[in-house]
């Protein structure tokens, strides 16, 4: 797992940081992945997130590197990675911790969008 090759992000995944975070997440639904390059499970979930980003137009898929953006990780109390937050209009509406299936992730996002 540790030697898993990093997976390049889909062109449809927005990379967020302390500077662009607020503007990018203030409207709509965002599936936000907190990850790090050294994290094995993060590498495992990356292709799934790429698939979701490439097939969805109803919400944005974004990533935050916790090594480079510790303030954001602290703000959202991210203790383990990968942690995916579902933000609705800038506020946390859901949280998924660990590696999950595409179906499970989409079900969580759909629930937030429906609510």
N, CA, C and O atoms as a DFTB+ gen file, in Angstrom:
460 C
 N C O
     1  1       0.824      -1.191       0.000
     2  2       0.000       0.000       0.000
     3  2       0.869       1.255       0.000
     4  3       0.580       2.221      -0.706
     5  1       1.922       1.231       0.789
     6  2       2.791       2.390       0.892
     7  2       3.479       2.682      -0.443
     8  3       3.768       3.834      -0.766
     9  1       3.734       1.625      -1.209
    10  2       4.423       1.788      -2.489
    11  2       3.471       2.026      -3.651
    12  3       3.904       2.083      -4.802
    13  1       2.188       2.165      -3.368
    14  2       1.218       2.431      -4.440
    15  2       1.600       3.732      -5.132
    16  3       1.980       4.712      -4.491
    17  1       1.489       3.716      -6.443
    18  2       1.844       4.906      -7.220
    19  2       0.776       5.979      -7.023
    20  3      -0.413       5.669      -6.958
    21  1       1.200       7.246      -6.928
    22  2       0.203       8.310      -6.832
    23  2      -0.616       8.375      -8.123
    24  3      -0.099       8.126      -9.212
    25  1      -1.876       8.706      -7.987
    26  2      -2.772       8.793      -9.136
    27  2      -2.973      10.264      -9.459
    28  3      -3.271      11.065      -8.573
    29  1      -2.811      10.616     -10.724
    30  2      -3.014      12.013     -11.126
    31  2      -4.487      12.378     -10.973
    32  3      -5.368      11.556     -11.223
    33  1      -4.742      13.609     -10.563
    34  2      -6.120      14.077     -10.415
    35  2      -6.793      14.227     -11.764
    36  3      -6.153      14.574     -12.756
    37  1      -8.077      13.964     -11.794
    38  2      -8.891      14.265     -12.955
    39  2      -8.827      15.779     -13.182
    40  3      -8.636      16.543     -12.236
    41  1      -8.987      16.204     -14.427
    42  2      -9.004      17.642     -14.727
    43  2     -10.204      18.326     -14.077
    44  3     -10.225      19.548     -13.930
    45  1     -11.193      17.540     -13.692
    46  2     -12.411      18.098     -13.105
    47  2     -12.342      18.210     -11.577
    48  3     -13.285      18.683     -10.945
    49  1     -11.227      17.774     -10.990
    50  2     -11.058      17.921      -9.540
    51  2     -10.367      19.247      -9.265
    52  3      -9.311      19.539      -9.827
    53  1     -10.970      20.040      -8.402
    54  2     -10.400      21.335      -8.049
    55  2      -9.503      21.159      -6.823
    56  3      -9.917      20.592      -5.812
    57  1      -8.281      21.648      -6.930
    58  2      -7.351      21.579      -5.802
    59  2      -7.527      22.859      -4.985
    60  3      -7.331      23.967      -5.485
    61  1      -7.899      22.678      -3.723
    62  2      -8.163      23.831      -2.871
    63  2      -7.053      24.035      -1.854
    64  3      -6.358      23.098      -1.463
    65  1      -6.905      25.286      -1.438
    66  2      -5.929      25.639      -0.415
    67  2      -6.514      26.751       0.449
    68  3      -7.664      27.148       0.263
    69  1      -5.725      27.249       1.386
    70  2      -6.213      28.274       2.306
    71  2      -6.702      29.522       1.564
    72  3      -7.619      30.198       2.032
    73  1      -6.101      29.827       0.420
    74  2      -6.453      31.059      -0.304
    75  2      -7.754      30.945      -1.095
    76  3      -8.577      31.860      -1.062
    77  1      -7.951      29.835      -1.804
    78  2      -9.115      29.741      -2.698
    79  2     -10.294      28.973      -2.104
    80  3     -11.331      28.833      -2.751
    81  1     -10.140      28.477      -0.884
    82  2     -11.138      27.587      -0.299
    83  2     -12.513      28.226      -0.153
    84  3     -13.516      27.669      -0.600
    85  1     -12.554      29.391       0.470
    86  2     -13.836      30.015       0.786
    87  2     -14.638      30.337      -0.478
    88  3     -15.832      30.047      -0.553
    89  1     -13.982      30.929      -1.455
    90  2     -14.660      31.295      -2.708
    91  2     -15.170      30.060      -3.449
    92  3     -16.256      30.082      -4.028
    93  1     -14.382      28.980      -3.427
    94  2     -14.743      27.776      -4.187
    95  2     -15.868      26.982      -3.538
    96  3     -16.578      26.250      -4.227
    97  1     -16.046      27.113      -2.222
    98  2     -17.007      26.253      -1.533
    99  2     -18.255      26.979      -1.036
   100  3     -19.125      26.355      -0.428
   101  1     -18.358      28.285      -1.282
   102  2     -19.470      29.011      -0.653
   103  2     -20.838      28.716      -1.262
   104  3     -21.860      28.915      -0.605
   105  1     -20.873      28.240      -2.516
   106  2     -22.169      27.938      -3.152
   107  2     -22.210      26.508      -3.665
   108  3     -21.231      26.000      -4.211
   109  1     -23.361      25.868      -3.480
   110  2     -23.542      24.533      -4.031
   111  2     -22.973      23.442      -3.143
   112  3     -22.617      23.672      -1.988
   113  1     -22.896      22.238      -3.721
   114  2     -22.419      21.062      -2.986
   115  2     -21.012      20.708      -3.462
   116  3     -20.733      20.681      -4.661
   117  1     -20.135      20.438      -2.499
   118  2     -18.744      20.089      -2.796
   119  2     -18.387      18.811      -2.038
   120  3     -18.576      18.725      -0.825
   121  1     -17.869      17.820      -2.766
   122  2     -17.296      16.632      -2.137
   123  2     -15.810      16.936      -1.982
   124  3     -15.081      17.042      -2.968
   125  1     -15.375      17.074      -0.744
   126  2     -14.033      17.563      -0.450
   127  2     -13.199      16.473       0.199
   128  3     -13.534      15.987       1.279
   129  1     -12.113      16.089      -0.459
   130  2     -11.231      15.027       0.027
   131  2     -10.011      15.632       0.713
   132  3      -9.235      16.357       0.091
   133  1      -9.847      15.328       2.003
   134  2      -8.623      15.692       2.717
   135  2      -7.670      14.518       2.589
   136  3      -8.008      13.399       2.977
   137  1      -6.486      14.759       2.049
   138  2      -5.553      13.674       1.731
   139  2      -4.108      14.139       1.919
   140  3      -3.854      15.308       2.212
   141  1      -3.168      13.210       1.747
   142  2      -1.732      13.515       1.752
   143  2      -1.043      12.545       0.796
   144  3      -1.495      11.412       0.629
   145  1       0.050      12.985       0.168
   146  2       0.746      12.138      -0.814
   147  2       1.314      10.852      -0.222
   148  3       1.482       9.872      -0.948
   149  1       1.612      10.828       1.071
   150  2       2.213       9.652       1.711
   151  2       1.166       8.663       2.215
   152  3       1.525       7.605       2.731
   153  1      -0.105       8.980       2.079
   154  2      -1.196       8.180       2.653
   155  2      -1.643       7.085       1.684
   156  3      -2.192       7.373       0.621
   157  1      -1.401       5.820       2.064
   158  2      -1.781       4.685       1.219
   159  2      -3.266       4.631       0.876
   160  3      -3.613       4.527      -0.300
   161  1      -4.160       4.699       1.878
   162  2      -5.592       4.678       1.571
   163  2      -6.037       5.846       0.674
   164  3      -6.986       5.714      -0.099
   165  1      -5.344       6.981       0.786
   166  2      -5.670       8.133      -0.070
   167  2      -5.405       7.784      -1.547
   168  3      -6.158       8.179      -2.437
   169  1      -4.313       7.033      -1.781
   170  2      -3.979       6.611      -3.149
   171  2      -5.009       5.616      -3.671
   172  3      -5.315       5.587      -4.863
   173  1      -5.542       4.797      -2.758
   174  2      -6.533       3.795      -3.159
   175  2      -7.846       4.459      -3.576
   176  3      -8.492       4.020      -4.528
   177  1      -8.236       5.511      -2.864
   178  2      -9.529       6.158      -3.154
   179  2      -9.438       7.143      -4.327
   180  3     -10.464       7.511      -4.899
   181  1      -8.229       7.571      -4.690
   182  2      -8.050       8.581      -5.742
   183  2      -8.734       8.220      -7.072
   184  3      -9.418       9.073      -7.638
   185  1      -8.577       6.984      -7.594
   186  2      -9.246       6.663      -8.865
   187  2     -10.775       6.755      -8.766
   188  3     -11.442       7.137      -9.728
   189  1     -11.323       6.403      -7.601
   190  2     -12.772       6.497      -7.393
   191  2     -13.217       7.957      -7.442
   192  3     -14.239       8.283      -8.046
   193  1     -12.448       8.824      -6.809
   194  2     -12.787      10.246      -6.820
   195  2     -12.675      10.818      -8.228
   196  3     -13.474      11.668      -8.621
   197  1     -11.685      10.355      -8.987
   198  2     -11.558      10.786     -10.385
   199  2     -12.792      10.381     -11.187
   200  3     -13.327      11.174     -11.962
   201  1     -13.237       9.135     -10.991
   202  2     -14.435       8.647     -11.688
   203  2     -15.652       9.502     -11.346
   204  3     -16.424       9.888     -12.225
   205  1     -15.808       9.791     -10.055
   206  2     -16.939      10.607      -9.612
   207  2     -16.860      11.996     -10.247
   208  3     -17.854      12.506     -10.764
   209  1     -15.682      12.600     -10.206
   210  2     -15.510      13.953     -10.767
   211  2     -15.819      13.969     -12.263
   212  3     -16.446      14.904     -12.762
   213  1     -15.381      12.939     -12.970
   214  2     -15.572      12.890     -14.423
   215  2     -17.022      12.628     -14.822
   216  3     -17.426      12.942     -15.942
   217  1     -17.812      12.048     -13.901
   218  2     -19.180      11.681     -14.270
   219  2     -20.240      12.593     -13.654
   220  3     -21.427      12.428     -13.935
   221  1     -19.838      13.541     -12.831
   222  2     -20.811      14.395     -12.136
   223  2     -20.769      15.832     -12.611
   224  3     -19.697      16.394     -12.838
   225  1     -21.947      16.421     -12.761
   226  2     -22.015      17.856     -13.046
   227  2     -22.835      18.573     -11.981
   228  3     -22.881      19.803     -11.955
   229  1     -23.487      17.804     -11.099
   230  2     -24.355      18.393     -10.080
   231  2     -23.581      18.954      -8.891
   232  3     -24.091      19.809      -8.167
   233  1     -22.356      18.478      -8.686
   234  2     -21.553      18.964      -7.563
   235  2     -20.080      18.946      -7.934
   236  3     -19.669      18.265      -8.874
   237  1     -19.293      19.705      -7.183
   238  2     -17.854      19.787      -7.434
   239  2     -17.116      18.766      -6.572
   240  3     -17.497      18.514      -5.429
   241  1     -16.068      18.188      -7.127
   242  2     -15.165      17.336      -6.354
   243  2     -13.874      18.136      -6.169
   244  3     -13.311      18.662      -7.130
   245  1     -13.417      18.217      -4.917
   246  2     -12.221      19.009      -4.627
   247  2     -11.331      18.247      -3.654
   248  3     -11.775      17.334      -2.959
   249  1     -10.057      18.649      -3.624
   250  2      -9.084      17.997      -2.735
   251  2      -8.305      19.049      -1.966
   252  3      -8.021      20.134      -2.472
   253  1      -7.965      18.702      -0.728
   254  2      -7.110      19.546       0.102
   255  2      -5.970      18.673       0.610
   256  3      -6.201      17.661       1.272
   257  1      -4.744      19.066       0.299
   258  2      -3.562      18.370       0.800
   259  2      -3.333      18.827       2.244
   260  3      -3.027      19.995       2.483
   261  1      -3.481      17.910       3.205
   262  2      -3.387      18.290       4.617
   263  2      -1.970      18.725       5.018
   264  3      -1.804      19.478       5.977
   265  1      -0.970      18.263       4.302
   266  2       0.402      18.685       4.610
   267  2       0.593      20.175       4.320
   268  3       1.305      20.868       5.046
   269  1      -0.049      20.659       3.256
   270  2       0.130      22.050       2.829
   271  2      -0.934      22.989       3.391
   272  3      -0.767      24.208       3.355
   273  1      -2.021      22.430       3.908
   274  2      -3.144      23.264       4.360
   275  2      -3.654      22.805       5.724
   276  3      -4.819      22.443       5.883
   277  1      -2.756      22.830       6.697
   278  2      -3.095      22.329       8.024
   279  2      -4.208      23.138       8.691
   280  3      -4.969      22.600       9.495
   281  1      -4.308      24.440       8.359
   282  2      -5.370      25.272       8.943
   283  2      -6.749      24.739       8.567
   284  3      -7.654      24.696       9.400
   285  1      -6.903      24.336       7.313
   286  2      -8.194      23.809       6.863
   287  2      -8.500      22.480       7.554
   288  3      -9.629      22.240       7.983
   289  1      -7.501      21.631       7.657
   290  2      -7.700      20.339       8.332
   291  2      -8.102      20.567       9.792
   292  3      -8.970      19.867      10.312
   293  1      -7.480      21.535      10.446
   294  2      -7.820      21.840      11.839
   295  2      -9.214      22.444      11.941
   296  3      -9.982      22.095      12.838
   297  1      -9.539      23.341      11.030
   298  2     -10.848      24.001      11.045
   299  2     -11.985      22.970      10.998
   300  3     -12.996      23.118      11.683
   301  1     -11.805      21.935      10.186
   302  2     -12.843      20.915      10.027
   303  2     -12.603      19.686      10.918
   304  3     -13.274      18.663      10.782
   305  1     -11.623      19.813      11.837
   306  2     -11.318      18.727      12.781
   307  2     -11.077      17.388      12.078
   308  3     -11.612      16.352      12.472
   309  1     -10.265      17.442      11.041
   310  2      -9.901      16.225      10.313
   311  2      -8.776      15.541      11.086
   312  3      -7.668      16.066      11.193
   313  1      -9.080      14.369      11.618
   314  2      -8.104      13.631      12.439
   315  2      -7.471      12.483      11.662
   316  3      -6.315      12.135      11.902
   317  1      -8.212      11.896      10.739
   318  2      -7.725      10.759       9.950
   319  2      -7.907      11.080       8.472
   320  3      -8.814      11.816       8.083
   321  1      -7.031      10.515       7.669
   322  2      -7.212      10.674       6.227
   323  2      -7.210       9.301       5.575
   324  3      -6.545       8.399       6.083
   325  1      -7.921       9.102       4.477
   326  2      -8.739      10.133       3.832
   327  2     -10.029      10.415       4.609
   328  3     -10.688       9.508       5.118
   329  1     -10.360      11.700       4.678
   330  2     -11.664      12.136       5.177
   331  2     -12.291      12.956       4.074
   332  3     -11.674      13.881       3.545
   333  1     -13.521      12.613       3.727
   334  2     -14.250      13.383       2.725
   335  2     -15.388      14.113       3.406
   336  3     -16.199      13.513       4.111
   337  1     -15.436      15.409       3.188
   338  2     -16.538      16.203       3.711
   339  2     -17.472      16.512       2.557
   340  3     -17.043      16.696       1.417
   341  1     -18.752      16.566       2.874
   342  2     -19.717      17.034       1.884
   343  2     -20.165      18.398       2.392
   344  3     -20.818      18.511       3.429
   345  1     -19.801      19.424       1.641
   346  2     -20.142      20.787       2.023
   347  2     -21.340      21.243       1.206
   348  3     -21.439      20.970       0.010
   349  1     -22.239      21.938       1.871
   350  2     -23.376      22.530       1.167
   351  2     -23.370      24.007       1.507
   352  3     -23.524      24.385       2.669
   353  1     -23.191      24.843       0.492
   354  2     -23.095      26.297       0.670
   355  2     -22.082      26.667       1.751
   356  3     -22.334      27.531       2.592
   357  1     -20.916      25.985       1.710
   358  2     -19.810      26.318       2.598
   359  2     -19.841      25.666       3.970
   360  3     -18.878      25.784       4.727
   361  1     -20.930      24.980       4.304
   362  2     -21.037      24.357       5.626
   363  2     -21.016      22.829       5.514
   364  3     -21.544      22.255       4.562
   365  1     -20.397      22.185       6.505
   366  2     -20.315      20.717       6.497
   367  2     -21.708      20.112       6.657
   368  3     -22.430      20.422       7.605
   369  1     -22.071      19.239       5.708
   370  2     -23.383      18.587       5.748
   371  2     -23.241      17.069       5.837
   372  3     -24.222      16.359       6.060
   373  1     -22.015      16.579       5.663
   374  2     -21.770      15.151       5.736
   375  2     -20.286      14.882       5.843
   376  3     -19.462      15.728       5.496
   377  1     -19.946      13.682       6.332
   378  2     -18.532      13.310       6.514
   379  2     -18.385      11.825       6.273
   380  3     -19.161      11.019       6.787
   381  1     -17.376      11.466       5.479
   382  2     -17.062      10.068       5.181
   383  2     -15.593       9.874       5.534
   384  3     -14.729      10.581       5.016
   385  1     -15.310       8.919       6.413
   386  2     -13.922       8.690       6.816
   387  2     -13.486       7.319       6.307
   388  3     -14.188       6.323       6.475
   389  1     -12.307       7.293       5.679
   390  2     -11.758       6.031       5.194
   391  2     -12.116       5.761       3.747
   392  3     -12.773       6.567       3.088
   393  1     -11.670       4.608       3.264
   394  2     -11.901       4.214       1.875
   395  2     -13.304       3.634       1.768
   396  3     -13.647       2.688       2.477
   397  1     -14.110       4.199       0.885
   398  2     -15.475       3.732       0.662
   399  2     -15.682       3.499      -0.830
   400  3     -14.897       3.966      -1.655
   401  1     -16.744       2.775      -1.166
   402  2     -17.039       2.521      -2.575
   403  2     -17.643       3.768      -3.210
   404  3     -18.151       4.658      -2.528
   405  1     -17.571       3.801      -4.526
   406  2     -18.157       4.904      -5.291
   407  2     -19.643       5.038      -4.954
   408  3     -20.160       6.140      -4.767
   409  1     -20.307       3.898      -4.884
   410  2     -21.745       3.879      -4.597
   411  2     -22.058       4.496      -3.230
   412  3     -22.992       5.287      -3.101
   413  1     -21.275       4.131      -2.217
   414  2     -21.468       4.662      -0.864
   415  2     -21.262       6.179      -0.848
   416  3     -22.050       6.915      -0.254
   417  1     -20.204       6.631      -1.500
   418  2     -19.902       8.070      -1.536
   419  2     -21.038       8.828      -2.229
   420  3     -21.511       9.847      -1.726
   421  1     -21.469       8.321      -3.384
   422  2     -22.532       9.001      -4.133
   423  2     -23.848       9.017      -3.349
   424  3     -24.610       9.981      -3.426
   425  1     -24.109       7.944      -2.596
   426  2     -25.323       7.888      -1.784
   427  2     -25.317       8.999      -0.735
   428  3     -26.332       9.656      -0.502
   429  1     -24.155       9.197      -0.108
   430  2     -24.014      10.260       0.903
   431  2     -24.208      11.645       0.281
   432  3     -24.900      12.494       0.842
   433  1     -23.588      11.863      -0.886
   434  2     -23.703      13.157      -1.564
   435  2     -25.160      13.392      -1.992
   436  3     -25.689      14.492      -1.831
   437  1     -25.796      12.358      -2.535
   438  2     -27.200      12.478      -2.953
   439  2     -28.095      12.849      -1.775
   440  3     -29.005      13.665      -1.919
   441  1     -27.839      12.249      -0.608
   442  2     -28.635      12.549       0.579
   443  2     -28.520      14.025       0.965
   444  3     -29.509      14.654       1.341
   445  1     -27.305      14.571       0.869
   446  2     -27.093      15.987       1.190
   447  2     -27.796      16.869       0.149
   448  3     -28.426      17.871       0.489
   449  1     -27.678      16.484      -1.103
   450  2     -28.302      17.281      -2.170
   451  2     -29.831      17.249      -2.070
   452  3     -30.500      18.237      -2.374
   453  1     -30.370      16.121      -1.646
   454  2     -31.831      15.983      -1.517
   455  2     -32.347      16.765      -0.304
   456  3     -33.461      17.289      -0.307
   457  1     -31.498      16.826       0.739
   458  2     -31.904      17.477       1.980
   459  2     -31.702      18.938       1.890
   460  3     -31.989      19.661       2.844
